[in-house]
PDB file of C-alpha atoms and ligand atoms in Angstrom:
ATOM      1  CA  UNK R1406      -0.329   0.082  -0.187  1.00 48.00           C
ATOM      2  CA  UNK R1407       1.835   2.891  -0.928  1.00 53.00           C
ATOM      3  CA  UNK R1408       2.827   5.035   2.191  1.00 51.00           C
ATOM      4  CA  UNK R1409       3.142   2.482   4.241  1.00 61.00           C
ATOM      5  CA  UNK R1410       5.831   0.229   5.331  1.00 59.00           C
ATOM      6  CA  UNK R1411       6.155  -3.186   3.122  1.00 57.00           C
ATOM      7  CA  UNK R1412       5.143  -5.959   5.861  1.00 55.00           C
ATOM      8  CA  UNK R1413       7.812  -7.628   8.052  1.00 54.00           C
ATOM      9  CA  UNK R1414       9.074 -10.485   5.630  1.00 50.00           C
ATOM     10  CA  UNK R1415       9.933 -13.149   8.378  1.00 50.00           C
ATOM     11  CA  UNK R1416       6.135 -12.033   9.657  1.00 49.00           C
ATOM     12  CA  UNK R1417       4.867 -13.053   6.016  1.00 49.00           C
ATOM     13  CA  UNK R1418       6.553 -16.335   5.568  1.00 46.00           C
ATOM     14  CA  UNK R1419       5.986 -17.325   9.124  1.00 50.00           C
ATOM     15  CA  UNK R1420       2.350 -16.864   8.606  1.00 52.00           C
ATOM     16  CA  UNK R1421       1.576 -18.372   4.819  1.00 55.00           C
ATOM     17  CA  UNK R1422       4.628 -20.335   4.897  1.00 53.00           C
ATOM     18  CA  UNK R1423       3.560 -23.831   4.258  1.00 55.00           C
ATOM     19  CA  UNK R1424       6.377 -24.548   5.968  1.00 56.00           C
ATOM     20  CA  UNK R1425       4.835 -23.047   9.064  1.00 56.00           C
ATOM     21  CA  UNK R1426       4.470 -26.508  11.046  1.00 53.00           C
ATOM     22  CA  UNK R1427       8.030 -26.956  11.661  1.00 54.00           C
ATOM     23  CA  UNK R1428       8.965 -23.761  12.590  1.00 52.00           C
ATOM     24  CA  UNK R1429       6.724 -24.508  15.820  1.00 50.00           C
ATOM     25  CA  UNK R1430       8.293 -27.761  15.768  1.00 49.00           C
ATOM     26  CA  UNK R1431       8.792 -29.027  19.579  1.00 50.00           C
ATOM     27  CA  UNK R1432      11.803 -30.036  20.307  1.00 49.00           C
ATOM     28  CA  UNK R1433      10.752 -33.803  21.575  1.00 76.00           C
ATOM     29  CA  UNK R1434      11.905 -37.279  22.343  1.00 88.00           C
ATOM     30  CA  UNK R1435      10.129 -40.821  22.441  1.00 95.00           C
ATOM     31  CA  UNK R1436      11.462 -42.948  25.299  1.00 95.00           C
ATOM     32  CA  UNK R1437      11.471 -46.534  24.659  1.00 96.00           C
ATOM     33  CA  UNK R1438      13.333 -49.677  27.154  1.00 94.00           C
ATOM     34  CA  UNK R1439      15.415 -49.109  23.697  1.00 93.00           C
ATOM     35  CA  UNK R1440      16.487 -45.598  23.628  1.00 94.00           C
ATOM     36  CA  UNK R1441      14.930 -42.339  23.008  1.00 95.00           C
ATOM     37  CA  UNK R1442      14.262 -41.506  19.985  1.00 95.00           C
ATOM     38  CA  UNK R1443      14.931 -38.117  18.546  1.00 94.00           C
ATOM     39  CA  UNK R1444      11.799 -36.336  16.917  1.00 94.00           C
ATOM     40  CA  UNK R1445      13.351 -33.103  17.132  1.00 91.00           C
ATOM     41  CA  UNK R1446      14.817 -31.010  13.472  1.00 89.00           C
ATOM     42  CA  UNK R1447      14.124 -34.561  12.126  1.00 95.00           C
ATOM     43  CA  UNK R1448      12.442 -37.500  10.773  1.00 97.00           C
ATOM     44  CA  UNK R1449      11.805 -41.204  11.898  1.00 98.00           C
ATOM     45  CA  UNK R1450      11.398 -44.198  10.109  1.00 98.00           C
ATOM     46  CA  UNK R1451       8.999 -47.015  11.068  1.00 98.00           C
ATOM     47  CA  UNK R1452       9.606 -49.982   8.843  1.00 98.00           C
ATOM     48  CA  UNK R1453       7.339 -52.870   8.271  1.00 97.00           C
ATOM     49  CA  UNK R1454       7.877 -56.145   9.193  1.00 97.00           C
ATOM     50  CA  UNK R1455       4.737 -57.863   8.517  1.00 93.00           C
ATOM     51  CA  UNK R1456       4.801 -61.652   9.212  1.00 92.00           C
ATOM     52  CA  UNK R1457       1.573 -63.253   7.640  1.00 83.00           C
ATOM     53  CA  UNK R1458       1.268 -66.361   5.312  1.00 75.00           C
ATOM     54  CA  UNK R1459       1.825 -63.459   2.291  1.00 75.00           C
ATOM     55  CA  UNK R1460       5.357 -62.679   3.267  1.00 75.00           C
ATOM     56  CA  UNK R1461       8.402 -65.189   4.276  1.00 74.00           C
ATOM     57  CA  UNK R1462       6.345 -68.590   3.300  1.00 65.00           C
ATOM     58  CA  UNK R1463       8.330 -70.238   1.096  1.00 61.00           C
ATOM     59  CA  UNK R1464       5.410 -71.231  -1.213  1.00 60.00           C
ATOM     60  CA  UNK R1465       4.226 -74.118   1.188  1.00 54.00           C
ATOM     61  CA  UNK R1466       3.239 -73.740   5.033  1.00 59.00           C
ATOM     62  CA  UNK R1467       6.483 -73.549   5.727  1.00 64.00           C
ATOM     63  CA  UNK R1468       7.611 -69.925   7.520  1.00 72.00           C
ATOM     64  CA  UNK R1469      10.806 -69.039   7.030  1.00 87.00           C
ATOM     65  CA  UNK R1470      12.223 -67.191  10.308  1.00 91.00           C
ATOM     66  CA  UNK R1471      15.471 -66.553   9.348  1.00 91.00           C
ATOM     67  CA  UNK R1472      14.552 -64.637   6.305  1.00 92.00           C
ATOM     68  CA  UNK R1473      12.026 -62.307   8.198  1.00 94.00           C
ATOM     69  CA  UNK R1474      14.778 -61.280  11.115  1.00 96.00           C
ATOM     70  CA  UNK R1475      17.069 -60.841   8.328  1.00 96.00           C
ATOM     71  CA  UNK R1476      15.022 -58.261   6.808  1.00 96.00           C
ATOM     72  CA  UNK R1477      14.412 -56.261  10.358  1.00 97.00           C
ATOM     73  CA  UNK R1478      18.138 -56.629  10.377  1.00 98.00           C
ATOM     74  CA  UNK R1479      18.580 -54.867   6.890  1.00 98.00           C
ATOM     75  CA  UNK R1480      16.126 -52.262   7.734  1.00 98.00           C
ATOM     76  CA  UNK R1481      18.341 -51.574  11.247  1.00 98.00           C
ATOM     77  CA  UNK R1482      20.984 -50.773   8.826  1.00 98.00           C
ATOM     78  CA  UNK R1483      19.024 -49.117   6.137  1.00 98.00           C
ATOM     79  CA  UNK R1484      18.079 -46.358   8.319  1.00 97.00           C
ATOM     80  CA  UNK R1485      14.966 -47.451  10.681  1.00 98.00           C
ATOM     81  CA  UNK R1486      14.319 -45.862  14.315  1.00 98.00           C
ATOM     82  CA  UNK R1487      11.670 -48.477  15.058  1.00 98.00           C
ATOM     83  CA  UNK R1488      11.035 -52.023  13.728  1.00 98.00           C
ATOM     84  CA  UNK R1489       6.984 -52.616  13.463  1.00 98.00           C
ATOM     85  CA  UNK R1490       6.414 -56.567  14.033  1.00 97.00           C
ATOM     86  CA  UNK R1491       2.704 -57.299  13.104  1.00 94.00           C
ATOM     87  CA  UNK R1492       1.538 -60.906  12.888  1.00 92.00           C
ATOM     88  CA  UNK R1493      -2.483 -59.698  11.514  1.00 87.00           C
ATOM     89  CA  UNK R1494      -3.144 -58.625   8.519  1.00 75.00           C
ATOM     90  CA  UNK R1495      -5.002 -55.525   8.196  1.00 69.00           C
ATOM     91  CA  UNK R1496      -6.192 -55.342   5.007  1.00 64.00           C
ATOM     92  CA  UNK R1497      -9.534 -54.231   4.134  1.00 65.00           C
ATOM     93  CA  UNK R1498     -12.027 -57.237   4.516  1.00 64.00           C
ATOM     94  CA  UNK R1499      -9.328 -59.642   5.932  1.00 68.00           C
ATOM     95  CA  UNK R1500     -10.200 -62.230   7.852  1.00 71.00           C
ATOM     96  CA  UNK R1501      -9.096 -61.533  11.620  1.00 80.00           C
ATOM     97  CA  UNK R1502      -6.612 -63.676  13.338  1.00 86.00           C
ATOM     98  CA  UNK R1503      -6.382 -66.209  16.522  1.00 91.00           C
ATOM     99  CA  UNK R1504      -4.700 -65.020  19.283  1.00 93.00           C
ATOM    100  CA  UNK R1505      -2.651 -68.636  19.549  1.00 94.00           C
ATOM    101  CA  UNK R1506      -1.651 -67.426  15.563  1.00 91.00           C
ATOM    102  CA  UNK R1507      -0.499 -64.354  15.681  1.00 93.00           C
ATOM    103  CA  UNK R1508       1.329 -65.740  18.753  1.00 95.00           C
ATOM    104  CA  UNK R1509       3.192 -68.078  17.051  1.00 93.00           C
ATOM    105  CA  UNK R1510       4.141 -65.729  14.137  1.00 92.00           C
ATOM    106  CA  UNK R1511       5.147 -62.586  16.372  1.00 96.00           C
ATOM    107  CA  UNK R1512       6.890 -64.375  19.452  1.00 97.00           C
ATOM    108  CA  UNK R1513      10.183 -65.984  17.143  1.00 96.00           C
ATOM    109  CA  UNK R1514      10.671 -63.075  14.667  1.00 97.00           C
ATOM    110  CA  UNK R1515      10.898 -60.198  18.045  1.00 98.00           C
ATOM    111  CA  UNK R1516      12.792 -62.934  19.881  1.00 98.00           C
ATOM    112  CA  UNK R1517      15.345 -63.930  17.039  1.00 97.00           C
ATOM    113  CA  UNK R1518      15.221 -59.558  16.198  1.00 97.00           C
ATOM    114  CA  UNK R1519      15.840 -58.701  19.586  1.00 97.00           C
ATOM    115  CA  UNK R1520      19.325 -60.313  19.778  1.00 97.00           C
ATOM    116  CA  UNK R1521      20.309 -58.748  16.220  1.00 97.00           C
ATOM    117  CA  UNK R1522      19.380 -55.212  16.888  1.00 97.00           C
ATOM    118  CA  UNK R1523      19.284 -52.288  19.499  1.00 97.00           C
ATOM    119  CA  UNK R1524      16.464 -50.212  18.128  1.00 97.00           C
ATOM    120  CA  UNK R1525      13.104 -50.436  19.574  1.00 98.00           C
ATOM    121  CA  UNK R1526      10.324 -52.510  18.198  1.00 98.00           C
ATOM    122  CA  UNK R1527       6.447 -52.101  18.066  1.00 98.00           C
ATOM    123  CA  UNK R1528       4.440 -55.151  17.793  1.00 98.00           C
ATOM    124  CA  UNK R1529       1.333 -54.355  15.688  1.00 96.00           C
ATOM    125  CA  UNK R1530      -1.921 -55.951  17.286  1.00 95.00           C
ATOM    126  CA  UNK R1531      -5.330 -55.012  18.713  1.00 93.00           C
ATOM    127  CA  UNK R1532      -5.202 -57.858  21.289  1.00 95.00           C
ATOM    128  CA  UNK R1533      -3.684 -57.385  24.889  1.00 96.00           C
ATOM    129  CA  UNK R1534      -2.606 -60.858  24.962  1.00 97.00           C
ATOM    130  CA  UNK R1535      -0.436 -60.636  21.909  1.00 97.00           C
ATOM    131  CA  UNK R1536       0.872 -57.213  22.947  1.00 97.00           C
ATOM    132  CA  UNK R1537       2.284 -58.621  26.219  1.00 98.00           C
ATOM    133  CA  UNK R1538       3.564 -61.541  25.351  1.00 98.00           C
ATOM    134  CA  UNK R1539       5.153 -59.331  22.413  1.00 98.00           C
ATOM    135  CA  UNK R1540       6.725 -57.000  25.179  1.00 98.00           C
ATOM    136  CA  UNK R1541       8.154 -59.763  27.491  1.00 98.00           C
ATOM    137  CA  UNK R1542       9.531 -60.979  23.861  1.00 97.00           C
ATOM    138  CA  UNK R1543      11.769 -57.726  24.043  1.00 97.00           C
ATOM    139  CA  UNK R1544       8.920 -55.187  21.863  1.00 98.00           C
ATOM    140  CA  UNK R1545       9.288 -51.759  23.384  1.00 98.00           C
ATOM    141  CA  UNK R1546       5.681 -49.830  21.559  1.00 98.00           C
ATOM    142  CA  UNK R1547       1.763 -50.740  21.525  1.00 98.00           C
ATOM    143  CA  UNK R1548       1.026 -50.098  17.837  1.00 97.00           C
ATOM    144  CA  UNK R1549      -2.559 -50.416  18.335  1.00 95.00           C
ATOM    145  CA  UNK R1550      -4.693 -49.636  15.297  1.00 92.00           C
ATOM    146  CA  UNK R1551      -7.881 -49.789  17.025  1.00 93.00           C
ATOM    147  CA  UNK R1552      -6.741 -46.770  19.393  1.00 95.00           C
ATOM    148  CA  UNK R1553      -7.269 -49.142  22.748  1.00 93.00           C
ATOM    149  CA  UNK R1554     -11.013 -49.877  21.634  1.00 93.00           C
ATOM    150  CA  UNK R1555     -11.164 -53.423  20.233  1.00 91.00           C
ATOM    151  CA  UNK R1556     -10.124 -55.020  23.788  1.00 94.00           C
ATOM    152  CA  UNK R1557     -10.168 -53.546  26.869  1.00 92.00           C
ATOM    153  CA  UNK R1558      -7.388 -54.744  28.603  1.00 96.00           C
ATOM    154  CA  UNK R1559      -4.884 -52.993  26.217  1.00 97.00           C
ATOM    155  CA  UNK R1560      -5.165 -49.826  28.352  1.00 94.00           C
ATOM    156  CA  UNK R1561      -3.738 -51.433  31.045  1.00 96.00           C
ATOM    157  CA  UNK R1562      -1.200 -53.195  30.116  1.00 97.00           C
ATOM    158  CA  UNK R1563      -0.013 -49.777  28.338  1.00 95.00           C
ATOM    159  CA  UNK R1564      -0.545 -47.710  31.729  1.00 95.00           C
ATOM    160  CA  UNK R1565       1.316 -50.728  34.160  1.00 96.00           C
ATOM    161  CA  UNK R1566       3.917 -51.177  31.652  1.00 96.00           C
ATOM    162  CA  UNK R1567       4.383 -47.770  30.700  1.00 93.00           C
ATOM    163  CA  UNK R1568       5.836 -48.270  27.127  1.00 97.00           C
ATOM    164  CA  UNK R1569       4.457 -45.584  24.117  1.00 97.00           C
ATOM    165  CA  UNK R1570       1.237 -45.944  21.796  1.00 98.00           C
ATOM    166  CA  UNK R1571       0.485 -45.424  18.815  1.00 98.00           C
ATOM    167  CA  UNK R1572      -3.388 -44.384  18.604  1.00 98.00           C
ATOM    168  CA  UNK R1573      -4.469 -45.057  15.594  1.00 97.00           C
ATOM    169  CA  UNK R1574      -8.106 -43.583  13.937  1.00 97.00           C
ATOM    170  CA  UNK R1575      -9.998 -45.927  12.329  1.00 95.00           C
ATOM    171  CA  UNK R1576     -14.085 -45.853  10.896  1.00 94.00           C
ATOM    172  CA  UNK R1577     -15.287 -49.360  10.830  1.00 85.00           C
ATOM    173  CA  UNK R1578     -13.336 -52.850  11.172  1.00 84.00           C
ATOM    174  CA  UNK R1579     -10.920 -53.446   8.701  1.00 84.00           C
ATOM    175  CA  UNK R1580     -14.088 -56.353   7.626  1.00 83.00           C
ATOM    176  CA  UNK R1581     -16.503 -52.936   6.928  1.00 82.00           C
ATOM    177  CA  UNK R1582     -13.912 -50.105   6.876  1.00 85.00           C
ATOM    178  CA  UNK R1583     -13.709 -49.642   3.157  1.00 82.00           C
ATOM    179  CA  UNK R1584     -17.383 -50.216   2.479  1.00 83.00           C
ATOM    180  CA  UNK R1585     -18.389 -46.606   1.874  1.00 84.00           C
ATOM    181  CA  UNK R1586     -16.312 -44.760   4.281  1.00 88.00           C
ATOM    182  CA  UNK R1587     -18.642 -41.233   5.015  1.00 92.00           C
ATOM    183  CA  UNK R1588     -17.819 -37.885   6.889  1.00 96.00           C
ATOM    184  CA  UNK R1589     -18.894 -34.615   7.636  1.00 97.00           C
ATOM    185  CA  UNK R1590     -15.066 -32.851   8.041  1.00 97.00           C
ATOM    186  CA  UNK R1591     -12.838 -36.078   8.501  1.00 98.00           C
ATOM    187  CA  UNK R1592     -10.306 -33.467   9.646  1.00 98.00           C
ATOM    188  CA  UNK R1593     -11.973 -32.592  12.731  1.00 98.00           C
ATOM    189  CA  UNK R1594     -13.672 -36.050  13.071  1.00 98.00           C
ATOM    190  CA  UNK R1595     -10.001 -37.655  13.378  1.00 98.00           C
ATOM    191  CA  UNK R1596      -8.836 -34.780  15.365  1.00 98.00           C
ATOM    192  CA  UNK R1597     -11.870 -35.340  17.943  1.00 98.00           C
ATOM    193  CA  UNK R1598     -11.443 -39.004  18.014  1.00 98.00           C
ATOM    194  CA  UNK R1599      -7.664 -38.809  18.434  1.00 98.00           C
ATOM    195  CA  UNK R1600      -8.191 -35.901  21.042  1.00 97.00           C
ATOM    196  CA  UNK R1601     -10.678 -38.440  23.357  1.00 97.00           C
ATOM    197  CA  UNK R1602      -8.709 -41.629  22.973  1.00 97.00           C
ATOM    198  CA  UNK R1603      -5.621 -39.076  24.095  1.00 97.00           C
ATOM    199  CA  UNK R1604      -7.711 -38.245  27.078  1.00 97.00           C
ATOM    200  CA  UNK R1605      -8.613 -41.886  27.847  1.00 96.00           C
ATOM    201  CA  UNK R1606      -5.001 -43.503  27.780  1.00 96.00           C
ATOM    202  CA  UNK R1607      -4.016 -40.545  29.927  1.00 96.00           C
ATOM    203  CA  UNK R1608      -7.150 -40.710  32.470  1.00 96.00           C
ATOM    204  CA  UNK R1609      -6.266 -44.583  32.859  1.00 95.00           C
ATOM    205  CA  UNK R1610      -2.239 -44.034  33.764  1.00 96.00           C
ATOM    206  CA  UNK R1611      -0.502 -43.783  30.694  1.00 96.00           C
ATOM    207  CA  UNK R1612       2.280 -40.914  30.357  1.00 96.00           C
ATOM    208  CA  UNK R1613       0.892 -38.101  27.931  1.00 95.00           C
ATOM    209  CA  UNK R1614       4.272 -38.509  26.414  1.00 95.00           C
ATOM    210  CA  UNK R1615       3.803 -41.851  25.939  1.00 96.00           C
ATOM    211  CA  UNK R1616       1.173 -41.460  23.563  1.00 97.00           C
ATOM    212  CA  UNK R1617       1.763 -41.050  19.313  1.00 98.00           C
ATOM    213  CA  UNK R1618      -1.127 -40.175  17.160  1.00 98.00           C
ATOM    214  CA  UNK R1619      -1.743 -41.430  13.932  1.00 98.00           C
ATOM    215  CA  UNK R1620      -4.871 -40.149  11.202  1.00 98.00           C
ATOM    216  CA  UNK R1621      -5.004 -43.761  10.198  1.00 98.00           C
ATOM    217  CA  UNK R1622      -4.406 -43.176   6.204  1.00 98.00           C
ATOM    218  CA  UNK R1623      -6.871 -45.717   4.278  1.00 96.00           C
ATOM    219  CA  UNK R1624      -8.784 -47.010   7.326  1.00 96.00           C
ATOM    220  CA  UNK R1625     -12.253 -46.520   6.529  1.00 96.00           C
ATOM    221  CA  UNK R1626     -11.376 -43.429   3.857  1.00 97.00           C
ATOM    222  CA  UNK R1627     -12.027 -42.547   0.419  1.00 97.00           C
ATOM    223  CA  UNK R1628      -9.065 -41.061  -1.848  1.00 97.00           C
ATOM    224  CA  UNK R1629     -10.118 -37.572  -1.113  1.00 98.00           C
ATOM    225  CA  UNK R1630     -10.503 -38.275   2.827  1.00 98.00           C
ATOM    226  CA  UNK R1631      -6.883 -39.652   2.337  1.00 98.00           C
ATOM    227  CA  UNK R1632      -5.551 -36.368   0.820  1.00 98.00           C
ATOM    228  CA  UNK R1633      -7.769 -33.928   3.146  1.00 98.00           C
ATOM    229  CA  UNK R1634      -5.910 -36.025   6.109  1.00 98.00           C
ATOM    230  CA  UNK R1635      -2.662 -35.264   5.063  1.00 98.00           C
ATOM    231  CA  UNK R1636      -3.086 -31.733   3.843  1.00 98.00           C
ATOM    232  CA  UNK R1637      -5.050 -31.073   7.232  1.00 97.00           C
ATOM    233  CA  UNK R1638      -1.894 -33.020   9.114  1.00 98.00           C
ATOM    234  CA  UNK R1639      -0.968 -29.080  11.039  1.00 96.00           C
ATOM    235  CA  UNK R1640      -4.708 -29.839  12.909  1.00 97.00           C
ATOM    236  CA  UNK R1641      -3.352 -33.165  13.984  1.00 97.00           C
ATOM    237  CA  UNK R1642      -0.079 -31.933  15.161  1.00 96.00           C
ATOM    238  CA  UNK R1643      -1.883 -29.292  17.407  1.00 95.00           C
ATOM    239  CA  UNK R1644      -2.922 -31.838  19.754  1.00 96.00           C
ATOM    240  CA  UNK R1645       0.579 -31.764  21.271  1.00 95.00           C
ATOM    241  CA  UNK R1646       1.856 -35.424  20.378  1.00 97.00           C
ATOM    242  CA  UNK R1647       4.277 -36.466  18.332  1.00 97.00           C
ATOM    243  CA  UNK R1648       2.582 -38.269  14.433  1.00 98.00           C
ATOM    244  CA  UNK R1649       2.655 -40.836  12.537  1.00 98.00           C
ATOM    245  CA  UNK R1650       1.581 -41.795   9.010  1.00 98.00           C
ATOM    246  CA  UNK R1651       1.383 -44.924   7.197  1.00 98.00           C
ATOM    247  CA  UNK R1652       1.167 -43.896   3.147  1.00 98.00           C
ATOM    248  CA  UNK R1653       3.410 -46.862   2.336  1.00 98.00           C
ATOM    249  CA  UNK R1654       1.944 -48.527  -0.874  1.00 97.00           C
ATOM    250  CA  UNK R1655      -1.677 -47.849  -0.134  1.00 97.00           C
ATOM    251  CA  UNK R1656      -4.288 -47.794  -2.639  1.00 96.00           C
ATOM    252  CA  UNK R1657      -4.800 -44.204  -2.493  1.00 98.00           C
ATOM    253  CA  UNK R1658      -1.415 -43.768  -4.251  1.00 98.00           C
ATOM    254  CA  UNK R1659      -2.422 -46.518  -6.542  1.00 98.00           C
ATOM    255  CA  UNK R1660      -5.917 -45.042  -6.990  1.00 98.00           C
ATOM    256  CA  UNK R1661      -3.649 -41.753  -8.040  1.00 98.00           C
ATOM    257  CA  UNK R1662      -0.989 -43.361 -10.607  1.00 98.00           C
ATOM    258  CA  UNK R1663      -2.955 -46.227 -11.920  1.00 98.00           C
ATOM    259  CA  UNK R1664      -0.042 -48.471 -10.654  1.00 97.00           C
ATOM    260  CA  UNK R1665      -0.095 -51.712  -8.705  1.00 95.00           C
ATOM    261  CA  UNK R1666       1.702 -52.625  -5.343  1.00 93.00           C
ATOM    262  CA  UNK R1667       4.951 -52.464  -6.753  1.00 93.00           C
ATOM    263  CA  UNK R1668       5.034 -49.193  -8.438  1.00 96.00           C
ATOM    264  CA  UNK R1669       3.834 -47.402  -6.008  1.00 97.00           C
ATOM    265  CA  UNK R1670       7.289 -45.948  -4.420  1.00 98.00           C
ATOM    266  CA  UNK R1671       8.067 -42.926  -5.984  1.00 98.00           C
ATOM    267  CA  UNK R1672       4.175 -41.844  -5.091  1.00 98.00           C
ATOM    268  CA  UNK R1673       4.931 -43.107  -1.202  1.00 98.00           C
ATOM    269  CA  UNK R1674       7.939 -41.019  -1.209  1.00 98.00           C
ATOM    270  CA  UNK R1675       6.680 -38.241  -1.901  1.00 98.00           C
ATOM    271  CA  UNK R1676       3.654 -38.890   0.181  1.00 98.00           C
ATOM    272  CA  UNK R1677       6.302 -38.938   3.237  1.00 98.00           C
ATOM    273  CA  UNK R1678       7.610 -36.229   2.009  1.00 98.00           C
ATOM    274  CA  UNK R1679       4.862 -34.068   1.944  1.00 98.00           C
ATOM    275  CA  UNK R1680       3.428 -35.649   5.868  1.00 98.00           C
ATOM    276  CA  UNK R1681       7.159 -34.870   7.374  1.00 98.00           C
ATOM    277  CA  UNK R1682       6.682 -31.080   5.918  1.00 97.00           C
ATOM    278  CA  UNK R1683       2.840 -30.870   7.543  1.00 97.00           C
ATOM    279  CA  UNK R1684       3.816 -32.370  10.900  1.00 96.00           C
ATOM    280  CA  UNK R1685       4.583 -35.922  10.995  1.00 98.00           C
ATOM    281  CA  UNK R1686       7.089 -37.430  12.963  1.00 98.00           C
ATOM    282  CA  UNK R1687       7.733 -40.698  12.218  1.00 98.00           C
ATOM    283  CA  UNK R1688       6.533 -42.400   8.675  1.00 98.00           C
ATOM    284  CA  UNK R1689       5.878 -46.146   8.639  1.00 98.00           C
ATOM    285  CA  UNK R1690       7.146 -47.632   5.675  1.00 98.00           C
ATOM    286  CA  UNK R1691       7.663 -51.091   3.444  1.00 97.00           C
ATOM    287  CA  UNK R1692      10.929 -49.401   1.702  1.00 98.00           C
ATOM    288  CA  UNK R1693      13.426 -47.938   4.531  1.00 98.00           C
ATOM    289  CA  UNK R1694      16.403 -47.381   2.895  1.00 98.00           C
ATOM    290  CA  UNK R1695      14.098 -45.206   0.305  1.00 98.00           C
ATOM    291  CA  UNK R1696      12.441 -42.947   2.465  1.00 98.00           C
ATOM    292  CA  UNK R1697      15.103 -42.342   4.420  1.00 98.00           C
ATOM    293  CA  UNK R1698      17.111 -41.024   2.300  1.00 98.00           C
ATOM    294  CA  UNK R1699      14.122 -38.708   1.042  1.00 98.00           C
ATOM    295  CA  UNK R1700      13.441 -37.887   4.693  1.00 98.00           C
ATOM    296  CA  UNK R1701      17.404 -36.785   4.850  1.00 98.00           C
ATOM    297  CA  UNK R1702      17.519 -34.206   2.096  1.00 98.00           C
ATOM    298  CA  UNK R1703      13.785 -32.770   3.058  1.00 97.00           C
ATOM    299  CA  UNK R1704      15.071 -32.384   7.136  1.00 97.00           C
ATOM    300  CA  UNK R1705      18.794 -31.005   5.271  1.00 97.00           C
ATOM    301  CA  UNK R1706      15.972 -28.402   3.557  1.00 96.00           C
ATOM    302  CA  UNK R1707      14.062 -27.620   6.597  1.00 95.00           C
ATOM    303  CA  UNK R1708      16.685 -27.696   9.683  1.00 93.00           C
ATOM    304  CA  UNK R1709      19.943 -27.645   8.191  1.00 92.00           C
ATOM    305  CA  UNK R1710      22.651 -30.611   7.544  1.00 92.00           C
ATOM    306  CA  UNK R1711      23.658 -31.958  10.489  1.00 78.00           C
ATOM    307  CA  UNK R1712      25.791 -34.904   9.492  1.00 57.00           C
TER     308      UNK R1712
HETATM  309  C1  7PM X 610      -2.396 -54.245   3.575  1.00 75.83           C
HETATM  310  C2  7PM X 610      -3.898 -52.549   3.333  1.00 75.83           C
HETATM  311  C3  7PM X 610      -2.354 -54.402   4.215  1.00 75.83           C
HETATM  312  C4  7PM X 610      -3.155 -52.088   4.124  1.00 75.83           C
HETATM  313  C5  7PM X 610      -1.736 -54.052   4.797  1.00 75.83           C
HETATM  314  C6  7PM X 610      -1.355 -52.842   5.342  1.00 75.83           C
HETATM  315  C7  7PM X 610      -0.714 -48.814   9.440  1.00 75.83           C
HETATM  316  C8  7PM X 610      -0.412 -49.625  10.568  1.00 75.83           C
HETATM  317  C9  7PM X 610      -1.042 -50.494   8.684  1.00 75.83           C
HETATM  318  C10 7PM X 610      -0.596 -47.237   9.554  1.00 75.83           C
HETATM  319  C11 7PM X 610      -0.356 -47.401  11.850  1.00 75.83           C
HETATM  320  C12 7PM X 610      -0.032 -51.248   5.792  1.00 75.83           C
HETATM  321  C13 7PM X 610      -1.260 -51.742   5.889  1.00 75.83           C
HETATM  322  N1  7PM X 610      -1.257 -49.403   8.492  1.00 75.83           N
HETATM  323  N2  7PM X 610      -0.258 -48.600  11.719  1.00 75.83           N
HETATM  324  N3  7PM X 610      -0.821 -50.704  10.561  1.00 75.83           N
HETATM  325  N4  7PM X 610      -0.538 -46.392  10.861  1.00 75.83           N
HETATM  326  N5  7PM X 610       0.264 -47.154  13.089  1.00 75.83           N
HETATM  327  O1  7PM X 610       0.594 -50.621   4.576  1.00 75.83           O
HETATM  328  O2  7PM X 610      -0.666 -46.591   8.733  1.00 75.83           O
HETATM  329  O3  7PM X 610       0.913 -51.459   6.581  1.00 75.83           O
HETATM  330  S1  7PM X 610      -1.211 -52.331   7.535  1.00 75.83           S
END
């Protein structure tokens, strides 16, 4: 405007830059039994180690334990900060797995991995008995895609053991969730749900420092819901907890690019970087080496080169 001083450039940048979320990034770390994960000034990577019948089986019934453990060791040397072990497929429409089968799948992998890597290990389960046995076998973090809703004993277990818990949003159940998901305002509804589950967890005695929140990309969401959530991550980051986001190889990338699951690397990397810019602290990924490299560049641009 003529006759007026131009606005302060820094003020303009900090208010309107899409990088704004990182400017207010709190100095936080996540304490686990196997060390603290630094989340200040860097994006962390959680590597996915699925031990379901479609992985690490030699075509027949024989499950290759050594291959599963070796895959975790490779992730550790490729830049993973956490390894997420899961024995229950949460694929849309998937059948549930019995507790016995789930334990038989995950326990040997966790025990074996624990001897080989010093990284924190998370157990991807909705069953408290599986989580308890996994913690006894050396796991450090509970990744509960039901956000403590499916098993009433989960919350007490987490509080007693005082381990970090990932609370993920899902509309419906894995069996039903992709049948016409509906929201009035998906970002607001996911935020309100996560705020309520965070309250439940801390009310039951879990330290708020131990609660991670996750919008549950692909869990009862259409393509548009997923895009709105990734765009709206700053509203979830405002809840004040570390955010974990899983976009790796998900169907929304396949829909946008019209590609199969094994052609989704570039889309997954782009989505991971945008999620990080929008406030995600931990990215849950299949391609650990590639994602670590992409995020290292993004982190250097955002926070400076630290090494
Ligand atoms: C089929 C579809 C198979 C989707 C597997 C999946 C998340 C998770 C999963 C996530 C957290 C996958 C998913 N996704 N846990 N477990 N957050 N916390 O892509 O986004 O691995 S299973």
